[in-house]
Tab-separated table of C-alpha atoms in Angstrom:
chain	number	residue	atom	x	y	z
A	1	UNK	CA	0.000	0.000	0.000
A	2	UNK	CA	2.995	2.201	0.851
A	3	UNK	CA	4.489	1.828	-2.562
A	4	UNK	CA	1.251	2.126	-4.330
A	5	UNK	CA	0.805	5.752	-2.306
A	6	UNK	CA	5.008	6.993	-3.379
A	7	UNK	CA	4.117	5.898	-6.885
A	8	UNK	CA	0.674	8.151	-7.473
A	9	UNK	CA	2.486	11.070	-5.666
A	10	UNK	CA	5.203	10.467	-8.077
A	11	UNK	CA	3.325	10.618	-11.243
A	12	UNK	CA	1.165	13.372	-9.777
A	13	UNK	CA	4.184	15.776	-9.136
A	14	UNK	CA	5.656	14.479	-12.854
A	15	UNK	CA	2.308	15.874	-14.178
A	16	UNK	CA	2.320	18.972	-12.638
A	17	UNK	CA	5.801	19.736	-13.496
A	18	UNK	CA	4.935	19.301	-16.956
A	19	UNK	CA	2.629	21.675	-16.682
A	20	UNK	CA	-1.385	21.076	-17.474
A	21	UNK	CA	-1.547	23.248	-20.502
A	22	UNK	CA	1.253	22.187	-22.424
A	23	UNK	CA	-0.034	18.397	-21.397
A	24	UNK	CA	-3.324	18.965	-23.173
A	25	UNK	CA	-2.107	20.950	-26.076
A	26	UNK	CA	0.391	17.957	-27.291
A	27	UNK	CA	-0.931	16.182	-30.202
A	28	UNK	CA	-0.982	12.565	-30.526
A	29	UNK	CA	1.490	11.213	-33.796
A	30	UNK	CA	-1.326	10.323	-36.525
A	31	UNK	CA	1.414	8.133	-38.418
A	32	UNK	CA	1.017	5.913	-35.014
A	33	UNK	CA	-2.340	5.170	-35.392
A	34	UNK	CA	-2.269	4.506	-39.414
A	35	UNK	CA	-1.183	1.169	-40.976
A	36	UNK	CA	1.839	3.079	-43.435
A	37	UNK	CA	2.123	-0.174	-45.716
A	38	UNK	CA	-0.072	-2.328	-47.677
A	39	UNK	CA	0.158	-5.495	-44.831
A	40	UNK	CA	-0.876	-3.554	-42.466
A	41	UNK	CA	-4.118	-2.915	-44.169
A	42	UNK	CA	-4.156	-6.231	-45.193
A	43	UNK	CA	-3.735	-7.767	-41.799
A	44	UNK	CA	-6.659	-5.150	-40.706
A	45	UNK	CA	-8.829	-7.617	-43.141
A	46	UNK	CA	-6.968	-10.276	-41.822
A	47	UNK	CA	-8.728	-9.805	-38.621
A	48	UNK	CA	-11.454	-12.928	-39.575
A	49	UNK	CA	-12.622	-12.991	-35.615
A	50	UNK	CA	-14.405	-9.553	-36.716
A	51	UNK	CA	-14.923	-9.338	-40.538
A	52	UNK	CA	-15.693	-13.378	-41.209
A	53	UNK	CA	-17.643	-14.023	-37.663
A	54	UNK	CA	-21.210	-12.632	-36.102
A	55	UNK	CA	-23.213	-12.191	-39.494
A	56	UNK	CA	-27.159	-10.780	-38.393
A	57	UNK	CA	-28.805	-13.931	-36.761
A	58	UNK	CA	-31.665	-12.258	-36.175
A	59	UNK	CA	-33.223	-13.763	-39.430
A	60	UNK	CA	-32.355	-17.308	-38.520
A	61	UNK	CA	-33.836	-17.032	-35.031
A	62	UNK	CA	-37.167	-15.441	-36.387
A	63	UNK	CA	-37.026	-18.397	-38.961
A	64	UNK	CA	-39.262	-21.806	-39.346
A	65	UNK	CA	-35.450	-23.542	-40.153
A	66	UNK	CA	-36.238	-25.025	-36.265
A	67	UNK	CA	-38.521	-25.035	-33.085
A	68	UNK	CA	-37.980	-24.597	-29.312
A	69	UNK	CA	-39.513	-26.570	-26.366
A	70	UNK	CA	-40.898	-24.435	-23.571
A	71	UNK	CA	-37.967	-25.616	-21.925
A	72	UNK	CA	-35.471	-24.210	-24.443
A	73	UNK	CA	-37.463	-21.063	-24.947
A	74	UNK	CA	-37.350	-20.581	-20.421
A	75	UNK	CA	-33.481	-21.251	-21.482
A	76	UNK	CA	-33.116	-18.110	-23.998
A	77	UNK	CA	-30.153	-15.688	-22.047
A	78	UNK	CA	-31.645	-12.702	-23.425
A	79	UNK	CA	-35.504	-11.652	-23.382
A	80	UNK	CA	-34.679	-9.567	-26.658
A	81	UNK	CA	-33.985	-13.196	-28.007
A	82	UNK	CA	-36.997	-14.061	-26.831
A	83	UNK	CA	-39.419	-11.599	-28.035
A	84	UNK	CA	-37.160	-11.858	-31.302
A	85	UNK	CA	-38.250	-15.647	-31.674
A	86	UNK	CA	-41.611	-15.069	-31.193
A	87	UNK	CA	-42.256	-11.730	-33.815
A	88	UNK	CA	-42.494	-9.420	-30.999
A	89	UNK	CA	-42.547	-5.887	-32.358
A	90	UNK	CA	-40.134	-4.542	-30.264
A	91	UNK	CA	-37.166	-4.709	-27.782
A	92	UNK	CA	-35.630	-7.771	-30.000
A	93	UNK	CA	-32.154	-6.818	-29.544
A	94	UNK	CA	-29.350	-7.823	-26.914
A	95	UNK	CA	-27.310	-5.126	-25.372
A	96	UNK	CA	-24.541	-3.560	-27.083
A	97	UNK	CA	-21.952	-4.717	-25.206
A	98	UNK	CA	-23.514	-8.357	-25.653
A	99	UNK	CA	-22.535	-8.344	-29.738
A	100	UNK	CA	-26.019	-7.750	-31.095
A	101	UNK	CA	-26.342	-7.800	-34.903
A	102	UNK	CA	-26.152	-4.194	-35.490
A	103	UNK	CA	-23.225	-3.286	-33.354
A	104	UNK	CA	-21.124	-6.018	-35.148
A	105	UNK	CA	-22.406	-5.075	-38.455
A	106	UNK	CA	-20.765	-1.752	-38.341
A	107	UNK	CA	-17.840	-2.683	-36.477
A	108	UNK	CA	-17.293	-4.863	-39.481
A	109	UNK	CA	-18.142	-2.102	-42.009
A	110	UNK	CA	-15.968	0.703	-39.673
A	111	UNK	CA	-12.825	-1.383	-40.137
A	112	UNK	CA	-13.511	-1.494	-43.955
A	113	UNK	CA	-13.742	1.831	-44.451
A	114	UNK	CA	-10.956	2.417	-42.765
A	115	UNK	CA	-8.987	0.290	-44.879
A	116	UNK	CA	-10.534	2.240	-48.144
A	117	UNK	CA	-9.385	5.573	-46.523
A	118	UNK	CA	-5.844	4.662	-45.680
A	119	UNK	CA	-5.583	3.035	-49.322
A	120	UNK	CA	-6.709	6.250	-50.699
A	121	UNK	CA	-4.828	8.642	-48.410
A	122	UNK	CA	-1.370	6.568	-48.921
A	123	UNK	CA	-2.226	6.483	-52.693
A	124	UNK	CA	-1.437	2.710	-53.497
A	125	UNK	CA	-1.009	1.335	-56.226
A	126	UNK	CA	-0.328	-2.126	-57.844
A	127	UNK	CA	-1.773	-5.668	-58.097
A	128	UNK	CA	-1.600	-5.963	-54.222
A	129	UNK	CA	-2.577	-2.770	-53.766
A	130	UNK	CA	-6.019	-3.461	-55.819
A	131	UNK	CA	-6.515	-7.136	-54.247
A	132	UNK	CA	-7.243	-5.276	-50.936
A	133	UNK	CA	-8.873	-2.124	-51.825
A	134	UNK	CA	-11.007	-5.052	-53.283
A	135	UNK	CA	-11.230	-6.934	-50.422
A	136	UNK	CA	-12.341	-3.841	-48.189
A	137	UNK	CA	-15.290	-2.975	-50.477
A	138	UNK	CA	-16.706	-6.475	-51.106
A	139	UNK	CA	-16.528	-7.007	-47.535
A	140	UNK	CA	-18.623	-3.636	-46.827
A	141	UNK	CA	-20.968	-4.429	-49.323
A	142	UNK	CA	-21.642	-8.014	-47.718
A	143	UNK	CA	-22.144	-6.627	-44.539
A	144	UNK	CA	-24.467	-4.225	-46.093
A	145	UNK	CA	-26.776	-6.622	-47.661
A	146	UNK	CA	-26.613	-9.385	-44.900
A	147	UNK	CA	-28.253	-6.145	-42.742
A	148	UNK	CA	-30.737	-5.455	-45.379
A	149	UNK	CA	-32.627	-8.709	-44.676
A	150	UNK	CA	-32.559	-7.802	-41.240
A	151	UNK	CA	-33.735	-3.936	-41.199
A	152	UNK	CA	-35.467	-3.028	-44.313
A	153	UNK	CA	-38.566	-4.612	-46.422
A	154	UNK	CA	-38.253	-6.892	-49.169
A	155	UNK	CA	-36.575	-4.824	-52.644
A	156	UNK	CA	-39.660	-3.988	-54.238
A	157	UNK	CA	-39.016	-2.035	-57.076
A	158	UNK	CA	-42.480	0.091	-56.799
A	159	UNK	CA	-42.057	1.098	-53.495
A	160	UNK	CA	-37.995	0.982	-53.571
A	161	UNK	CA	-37.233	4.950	-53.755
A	162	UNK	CA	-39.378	5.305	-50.569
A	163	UNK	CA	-38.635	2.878	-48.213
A	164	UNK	CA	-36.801	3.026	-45.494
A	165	UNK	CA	-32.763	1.665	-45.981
A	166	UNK	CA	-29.691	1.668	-44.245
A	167	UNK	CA	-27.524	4.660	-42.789
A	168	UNK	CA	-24.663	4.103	-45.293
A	169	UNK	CA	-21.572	4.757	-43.502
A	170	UNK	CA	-18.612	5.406	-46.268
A	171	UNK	CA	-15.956	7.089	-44.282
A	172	UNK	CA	-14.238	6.618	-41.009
A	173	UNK	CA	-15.171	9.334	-39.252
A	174	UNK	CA	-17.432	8.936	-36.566
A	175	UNK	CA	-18.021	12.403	-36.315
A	176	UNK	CA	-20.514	12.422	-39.628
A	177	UNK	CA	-23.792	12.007	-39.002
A	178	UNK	CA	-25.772	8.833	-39.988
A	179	UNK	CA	-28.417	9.398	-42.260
A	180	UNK	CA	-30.867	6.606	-42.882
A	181	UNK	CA	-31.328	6.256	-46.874
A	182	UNK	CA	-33.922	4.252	-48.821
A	183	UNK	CA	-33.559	0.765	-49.631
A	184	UNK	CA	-32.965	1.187	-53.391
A	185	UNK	CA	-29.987	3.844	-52.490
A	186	UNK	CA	-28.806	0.911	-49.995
A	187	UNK	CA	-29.349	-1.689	-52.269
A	188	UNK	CA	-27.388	0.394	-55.112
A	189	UNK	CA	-24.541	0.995	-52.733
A	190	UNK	CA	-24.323	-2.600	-52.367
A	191	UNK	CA	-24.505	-3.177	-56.391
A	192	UNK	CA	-21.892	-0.490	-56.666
A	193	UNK	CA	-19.261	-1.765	-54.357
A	194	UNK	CA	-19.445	-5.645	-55.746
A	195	UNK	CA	-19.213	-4.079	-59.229
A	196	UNK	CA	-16.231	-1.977	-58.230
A	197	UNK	CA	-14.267	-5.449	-56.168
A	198	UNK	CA	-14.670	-7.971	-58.839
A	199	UNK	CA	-12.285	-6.349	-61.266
A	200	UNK	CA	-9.576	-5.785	-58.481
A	201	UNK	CA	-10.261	-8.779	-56.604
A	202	UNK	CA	-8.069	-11.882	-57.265
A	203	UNK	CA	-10.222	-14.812	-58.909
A	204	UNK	CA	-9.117	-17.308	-55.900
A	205	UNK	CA	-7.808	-15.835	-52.754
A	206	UNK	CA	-4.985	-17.359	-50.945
A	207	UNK	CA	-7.530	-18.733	-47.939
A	208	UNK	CA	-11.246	-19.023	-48.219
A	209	UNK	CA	-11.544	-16.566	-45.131
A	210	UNK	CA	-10.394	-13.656	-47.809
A	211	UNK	CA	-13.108	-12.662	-50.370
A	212	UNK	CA	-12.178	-13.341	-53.990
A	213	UNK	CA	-13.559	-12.802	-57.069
A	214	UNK	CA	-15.977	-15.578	-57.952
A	215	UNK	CA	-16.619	-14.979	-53.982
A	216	UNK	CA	-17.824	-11.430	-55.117
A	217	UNK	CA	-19.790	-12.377	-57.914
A	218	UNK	CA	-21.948	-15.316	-56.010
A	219	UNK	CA	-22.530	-12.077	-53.592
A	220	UNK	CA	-23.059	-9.907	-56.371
A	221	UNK	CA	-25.738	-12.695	-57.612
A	222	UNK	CA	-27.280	-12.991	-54.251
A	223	UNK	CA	-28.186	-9.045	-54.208
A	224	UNK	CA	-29.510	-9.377	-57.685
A	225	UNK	CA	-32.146	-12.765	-56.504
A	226	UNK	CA	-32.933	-11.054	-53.525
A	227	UNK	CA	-34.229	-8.138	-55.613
A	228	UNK	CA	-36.022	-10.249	-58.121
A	229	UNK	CA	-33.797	-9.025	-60.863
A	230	UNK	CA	-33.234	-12.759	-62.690
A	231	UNK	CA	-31.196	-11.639	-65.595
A	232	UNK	CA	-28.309	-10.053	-63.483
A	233	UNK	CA	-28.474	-12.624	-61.069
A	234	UNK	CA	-27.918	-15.552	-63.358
A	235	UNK	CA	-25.526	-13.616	-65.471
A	236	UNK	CA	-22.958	-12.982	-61.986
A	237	UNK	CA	-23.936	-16.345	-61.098
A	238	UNK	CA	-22.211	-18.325	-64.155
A	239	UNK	CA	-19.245	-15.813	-64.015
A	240	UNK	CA	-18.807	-17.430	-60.329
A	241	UNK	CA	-19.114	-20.808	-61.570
A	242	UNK	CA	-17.008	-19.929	-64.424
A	243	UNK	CA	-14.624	-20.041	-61.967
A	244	UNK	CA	-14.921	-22.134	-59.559
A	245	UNK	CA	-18.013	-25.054	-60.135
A	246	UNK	CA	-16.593	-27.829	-57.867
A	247	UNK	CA	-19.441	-29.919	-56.032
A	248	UNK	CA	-18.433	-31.962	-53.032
A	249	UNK	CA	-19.676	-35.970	-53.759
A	250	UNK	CA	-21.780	-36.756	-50.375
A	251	UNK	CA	-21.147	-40.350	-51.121
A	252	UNK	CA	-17.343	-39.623	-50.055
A	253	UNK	CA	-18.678	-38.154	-46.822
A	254	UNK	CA	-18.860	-40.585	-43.287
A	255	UNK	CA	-22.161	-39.403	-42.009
A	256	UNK	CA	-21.829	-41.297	-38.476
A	257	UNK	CA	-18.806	-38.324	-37.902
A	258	UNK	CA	-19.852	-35.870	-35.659
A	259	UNK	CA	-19.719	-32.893	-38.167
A	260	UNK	CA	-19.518	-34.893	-41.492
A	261	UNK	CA	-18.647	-32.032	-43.661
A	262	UNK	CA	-15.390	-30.509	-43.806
A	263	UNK	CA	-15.155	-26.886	-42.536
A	264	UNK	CA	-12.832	-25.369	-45.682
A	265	UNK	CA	-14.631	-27.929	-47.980
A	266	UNK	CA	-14.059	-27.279	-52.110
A	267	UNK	CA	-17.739	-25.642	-52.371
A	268	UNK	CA	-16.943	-22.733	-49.944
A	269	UNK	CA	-16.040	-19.092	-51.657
A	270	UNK	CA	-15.588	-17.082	-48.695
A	271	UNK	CA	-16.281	-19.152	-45.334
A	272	UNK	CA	-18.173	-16.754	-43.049
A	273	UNK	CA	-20.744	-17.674	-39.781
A	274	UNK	CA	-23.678	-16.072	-37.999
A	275	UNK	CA	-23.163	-15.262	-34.664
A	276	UNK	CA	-23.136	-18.147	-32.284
A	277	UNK	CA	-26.658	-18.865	-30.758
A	278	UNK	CA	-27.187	-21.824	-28.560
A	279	UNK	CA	-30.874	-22.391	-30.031
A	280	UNK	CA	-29.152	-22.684	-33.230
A	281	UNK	CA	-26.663	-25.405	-31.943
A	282	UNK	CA	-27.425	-27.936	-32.656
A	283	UNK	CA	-31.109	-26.782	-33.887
A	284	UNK	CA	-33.662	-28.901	-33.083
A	285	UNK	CA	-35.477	-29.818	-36.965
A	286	UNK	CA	-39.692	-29.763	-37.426
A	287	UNK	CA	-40.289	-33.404	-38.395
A	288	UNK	CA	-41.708	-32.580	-41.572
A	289	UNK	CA	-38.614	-30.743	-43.065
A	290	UNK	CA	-37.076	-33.640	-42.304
A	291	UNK	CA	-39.774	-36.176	-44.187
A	292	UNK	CA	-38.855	-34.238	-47.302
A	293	UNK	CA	-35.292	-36.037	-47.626
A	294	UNK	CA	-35.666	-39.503	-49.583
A	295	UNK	CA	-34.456	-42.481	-47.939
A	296	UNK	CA	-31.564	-42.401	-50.824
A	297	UNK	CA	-30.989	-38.621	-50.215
A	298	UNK	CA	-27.538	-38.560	-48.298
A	299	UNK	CA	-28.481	-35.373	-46.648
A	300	UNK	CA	-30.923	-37.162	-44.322
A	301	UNK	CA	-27.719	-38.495	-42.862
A	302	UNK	CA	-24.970	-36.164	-43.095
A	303	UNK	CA	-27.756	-33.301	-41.900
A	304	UNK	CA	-29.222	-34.941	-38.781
A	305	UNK	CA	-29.167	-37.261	-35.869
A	306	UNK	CA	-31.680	-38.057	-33.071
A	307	UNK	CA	-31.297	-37.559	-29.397
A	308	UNK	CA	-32.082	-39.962	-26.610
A	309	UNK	CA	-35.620	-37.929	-26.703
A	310	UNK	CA	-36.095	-38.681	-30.444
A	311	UNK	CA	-35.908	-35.413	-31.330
A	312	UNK	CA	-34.008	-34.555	-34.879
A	313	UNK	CA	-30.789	-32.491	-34.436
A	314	UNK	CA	-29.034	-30.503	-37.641
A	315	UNK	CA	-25.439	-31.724	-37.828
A	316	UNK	CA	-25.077	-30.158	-41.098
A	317	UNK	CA	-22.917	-27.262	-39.512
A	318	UNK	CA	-19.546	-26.596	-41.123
A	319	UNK	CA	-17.777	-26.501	-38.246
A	320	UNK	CA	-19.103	-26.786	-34.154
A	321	UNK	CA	-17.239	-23.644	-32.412
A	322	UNK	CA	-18.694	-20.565	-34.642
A	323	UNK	CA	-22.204	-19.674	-35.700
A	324	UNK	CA	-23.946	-21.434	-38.473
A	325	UNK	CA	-22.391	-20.846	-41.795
A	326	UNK	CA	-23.708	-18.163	-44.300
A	327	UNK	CA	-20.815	-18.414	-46.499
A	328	UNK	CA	-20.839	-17.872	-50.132
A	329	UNK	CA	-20.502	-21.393	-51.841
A	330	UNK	CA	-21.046	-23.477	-55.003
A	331	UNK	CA	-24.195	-25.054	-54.071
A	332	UNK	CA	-25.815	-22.262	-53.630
A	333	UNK	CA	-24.407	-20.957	-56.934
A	334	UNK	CA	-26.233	-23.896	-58.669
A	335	UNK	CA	-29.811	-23.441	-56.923
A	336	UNK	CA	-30.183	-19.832	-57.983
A	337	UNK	CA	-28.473	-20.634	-62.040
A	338	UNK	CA	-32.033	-22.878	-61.392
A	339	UNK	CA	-34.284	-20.781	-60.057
A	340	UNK	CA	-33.277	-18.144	-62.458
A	341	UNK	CA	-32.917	-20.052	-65.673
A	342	UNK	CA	-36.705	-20.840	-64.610
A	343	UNK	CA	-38.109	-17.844	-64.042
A	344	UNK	CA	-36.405	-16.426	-67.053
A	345	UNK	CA	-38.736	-19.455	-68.893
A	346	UNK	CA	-36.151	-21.583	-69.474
A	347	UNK	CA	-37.058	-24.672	-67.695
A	348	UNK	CA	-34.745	-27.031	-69.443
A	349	UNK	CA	-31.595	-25.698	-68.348
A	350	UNK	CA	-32.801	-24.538	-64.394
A	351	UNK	CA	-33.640	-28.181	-64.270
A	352	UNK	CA	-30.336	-29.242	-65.660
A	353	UNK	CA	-28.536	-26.827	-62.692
A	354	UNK	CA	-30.658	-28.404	-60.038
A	355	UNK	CA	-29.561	-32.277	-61.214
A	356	UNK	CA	-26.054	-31.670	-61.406
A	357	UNK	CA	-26.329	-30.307	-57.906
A	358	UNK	CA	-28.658	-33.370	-56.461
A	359	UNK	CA	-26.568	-35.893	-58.599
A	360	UNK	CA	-24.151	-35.574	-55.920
A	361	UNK	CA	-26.370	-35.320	-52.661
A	362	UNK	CA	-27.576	-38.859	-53.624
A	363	UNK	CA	-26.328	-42.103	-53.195
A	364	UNK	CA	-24.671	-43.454	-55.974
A	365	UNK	CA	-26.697	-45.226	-58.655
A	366	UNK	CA	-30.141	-44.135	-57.506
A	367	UNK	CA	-30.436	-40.351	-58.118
A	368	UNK	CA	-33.292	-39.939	-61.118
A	369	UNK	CA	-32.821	-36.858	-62.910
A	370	UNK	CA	-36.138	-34.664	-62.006
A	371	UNK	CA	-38.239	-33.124	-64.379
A	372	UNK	CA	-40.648	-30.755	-64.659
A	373	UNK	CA	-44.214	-30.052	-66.561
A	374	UNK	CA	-43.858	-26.892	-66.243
A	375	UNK	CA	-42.618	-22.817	-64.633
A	376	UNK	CA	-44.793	-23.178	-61.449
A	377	UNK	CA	-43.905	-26.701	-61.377
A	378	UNK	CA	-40.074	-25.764	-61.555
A	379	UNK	CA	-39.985	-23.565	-59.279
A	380	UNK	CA	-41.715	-25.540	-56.734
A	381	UNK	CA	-39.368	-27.965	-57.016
A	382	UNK	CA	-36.581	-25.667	-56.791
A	383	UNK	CA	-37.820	-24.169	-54.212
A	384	UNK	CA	-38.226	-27.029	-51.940
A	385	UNK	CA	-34.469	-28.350	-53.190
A	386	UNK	CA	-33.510	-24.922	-51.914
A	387	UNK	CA	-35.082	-25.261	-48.690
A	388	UNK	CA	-33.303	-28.892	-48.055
A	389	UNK	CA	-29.756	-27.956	-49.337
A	390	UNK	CA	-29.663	-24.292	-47.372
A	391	UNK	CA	-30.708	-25.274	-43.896
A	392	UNK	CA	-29.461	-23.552	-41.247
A	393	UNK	CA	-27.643	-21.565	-43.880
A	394	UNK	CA	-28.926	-17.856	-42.829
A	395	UNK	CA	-30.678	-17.314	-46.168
A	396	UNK	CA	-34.229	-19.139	-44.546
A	397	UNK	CA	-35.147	-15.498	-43.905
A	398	UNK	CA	-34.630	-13.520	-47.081
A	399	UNK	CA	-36.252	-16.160	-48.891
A	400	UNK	CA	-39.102	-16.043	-46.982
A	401	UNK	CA	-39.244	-12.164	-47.288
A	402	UNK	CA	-39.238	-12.115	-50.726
A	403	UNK	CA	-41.530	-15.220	-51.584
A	404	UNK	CA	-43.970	-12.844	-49.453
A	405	UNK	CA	-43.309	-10.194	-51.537
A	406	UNK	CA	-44.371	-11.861	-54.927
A	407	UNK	CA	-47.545	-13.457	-53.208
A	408	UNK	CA	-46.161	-16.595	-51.572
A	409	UNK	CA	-46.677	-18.065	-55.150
A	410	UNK	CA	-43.523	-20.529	-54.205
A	411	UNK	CA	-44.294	-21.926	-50.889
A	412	UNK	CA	-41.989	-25.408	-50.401
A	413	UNK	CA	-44.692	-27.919	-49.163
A	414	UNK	CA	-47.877	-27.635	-48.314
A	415	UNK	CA	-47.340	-30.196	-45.146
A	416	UNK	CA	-44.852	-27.238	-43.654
């Protein structure tokens, strides 16, 4: 205690000696506090525990993808969570200082445009140089649309102009004041950050936590579906499979393993998770989602197991320490060159998307290519393929949004 006592008295008279006003009129050294070469703005997108982690789960907890027991619903460690789960119109977000899906949303999109100013103020150039400004604005623009499905309606383009959007934060400085704008100046923001990364972006990235190229463009399609705008959506769509169009084989898969699929598996573009929710793992499945998988379907293995209580568990996770995966991958790629050959009237070759995809979900020798008679009967087939192949994916929500928007014309089964 003595010590402690001598050593504030110390630092108190050191203080004073310096004198108060020349102690608060010494400026801090700016070239401290900003990353002076390209790594260091690299390694600021390196940081995957903020800018690949703690995607919006909001959507997936509001979602039919699974159902609570009283029990686990008592169990819920927030109320927000609670009144989340059950459409409450209000007070549906954790604390702040809990991680709740806005807070990490633009702690994700702060550190990006930070990156984008220091690129710009230290006037980079080169192949490198490029890569990351590309990497910076992809990764904004992700962030941007994954809270899109969370905060504003369904893209409608009637009502578009006038809805309510996002406050589009574009420069580091916390001392500008957000704005909210409309959902079609959010949703072009988006558009125009994806179209400005895929030419700088490299087509594969060194890792699959760093977004590349085809990465961009499945993201780029994704905006474009969610909107209802087919043609662009299938046209970014083949450019990412143009690239990369690699399937995994499920018959290769051992589906008595714990977590059967491989977390960096060859159909992940950029691996990226919701934020961990115990209700989501493992999620407990509605018996009729999982009656829709055919005895021969290798997803009714690989996807679920049963508890001593009988109760079906999703084991379909890409890994078992983050959230649920909402990363951009192949498979997903394939269902929406489907939906969107389809809707464009061109049944043959949405059909011929979807079979490739199931040929490998199904164990070998008994997969029978499906058909279809005809649109509506495409798409409901689709649609329920959809459902079964992006479980517990974080997309549950958006699709649901904007099947509501175009009159619930698509709904999966009519058991569920």
């Amino acid at each position: 205690m003595r010590k402690t006592k001598i050593l504030l008295i110390s630092l108190s008279l050191i203080l004073i000696s310096f004198g108060c006003s020349d102690f608060l009129e010494e400026k801090s050294d700016l070239k401290l506090a900003t990353p002076d070469r390209l790594e260091d703005n690299q390694m600021l997108l390196n940081n995957y525990g903020f800018l690949n982690v703690e995607f919006a789960s909001s959507g997936e907890t509001s979602s039919d993808d699974y159902y609570l027991t009283d029990a686990d619903y008592d169990g819920l460690s927030f109320e927000e969570t609670k009144r989340l789960h059950i459409w409450m119109p209000d007070n549906v977000a954790p604390p702040i200082e809990s991680g709740n899906d806005w807070s990490t949303c633009y702690r994700s999109i702060y550190i990006c445009n930070a990156v984008l100013f220091n690129m710009q103020d230290k006037n980079f150039i080169g192949e490198q140089a490029d890569n990351i400004r590309g990497q910076a604005l992809a990764l904004r623009a992700f962030r941007y649309l994954d809270a899109a499905q969370i905060w504003c309606k369904a893209y409608n383009p009637q009502t578009a102009g006038t809805d309510l959007g996002l406050p589009l934060r574009l420069d580091p400085d916390m001392n500008i004041p957000s704005v909210r704008s409309t959902v079609k100046q959010t949703y072009d923001q988006i558009i125009s950050d994806l179209q400005t990364a895929i030419p700088l972006l490299l087509p594969k990235q060194i890792s699959g936590m760093r977004i590349s190229r085809a990465a961009a463009y499945g993201l780029l399609a994704r905006t474009y579906l969610f909107m209802g705008d087919y043609n662009n959506a299938l046209h970014n769509t083949q450019q990412a499979l143009s690239i990369n169009n690699d399937l995994m084989d499920f018959n290769t898969l051992n589906p008595d393993d714990d977590y059967p699929i491989e977390e960096m598996n060859k159909e992940i573009l950029l691996w990226t998770a919701l934020t961990y929710e115990s209700h989501l793992m493992p999620a407990k499945i509605p018996d009729p989602i999982y009656q829709m998988y055919d005895n021969n379907d290798l997803r009714k293995t690989v996807f679920f197991n049963k508890n001593a209580d009988n109760e079906i568990l999703f084991k379909g996770y890409y890994n078992n320490v983050n959230g649920p995966i909402v990363s951009v991958a192949t498979d997903e790629l394939y269902l929406m060159a489907a939906e969107c050959n389809v809707r464009l009237n061109k049944i043959q070759e949405g059909m011929g998307y979807l079979n490739n995809l199931l040929a490998k979900r199904w164990k070998t020798g008994t997969f029978v290519p499906i058909t279809a008679s005809s649109q509506t009967d495409a798409l409901n087939i689709i649609s329920r393929e959809r459902r079964k192949e992006l479980l517990i994916r974080g997309l549950r929500w958006s699709d649901l949004k904007r099947y509501n928007r175009d009159g619930g014309k698509y709904y999966i089964d009519e058991n569920y």
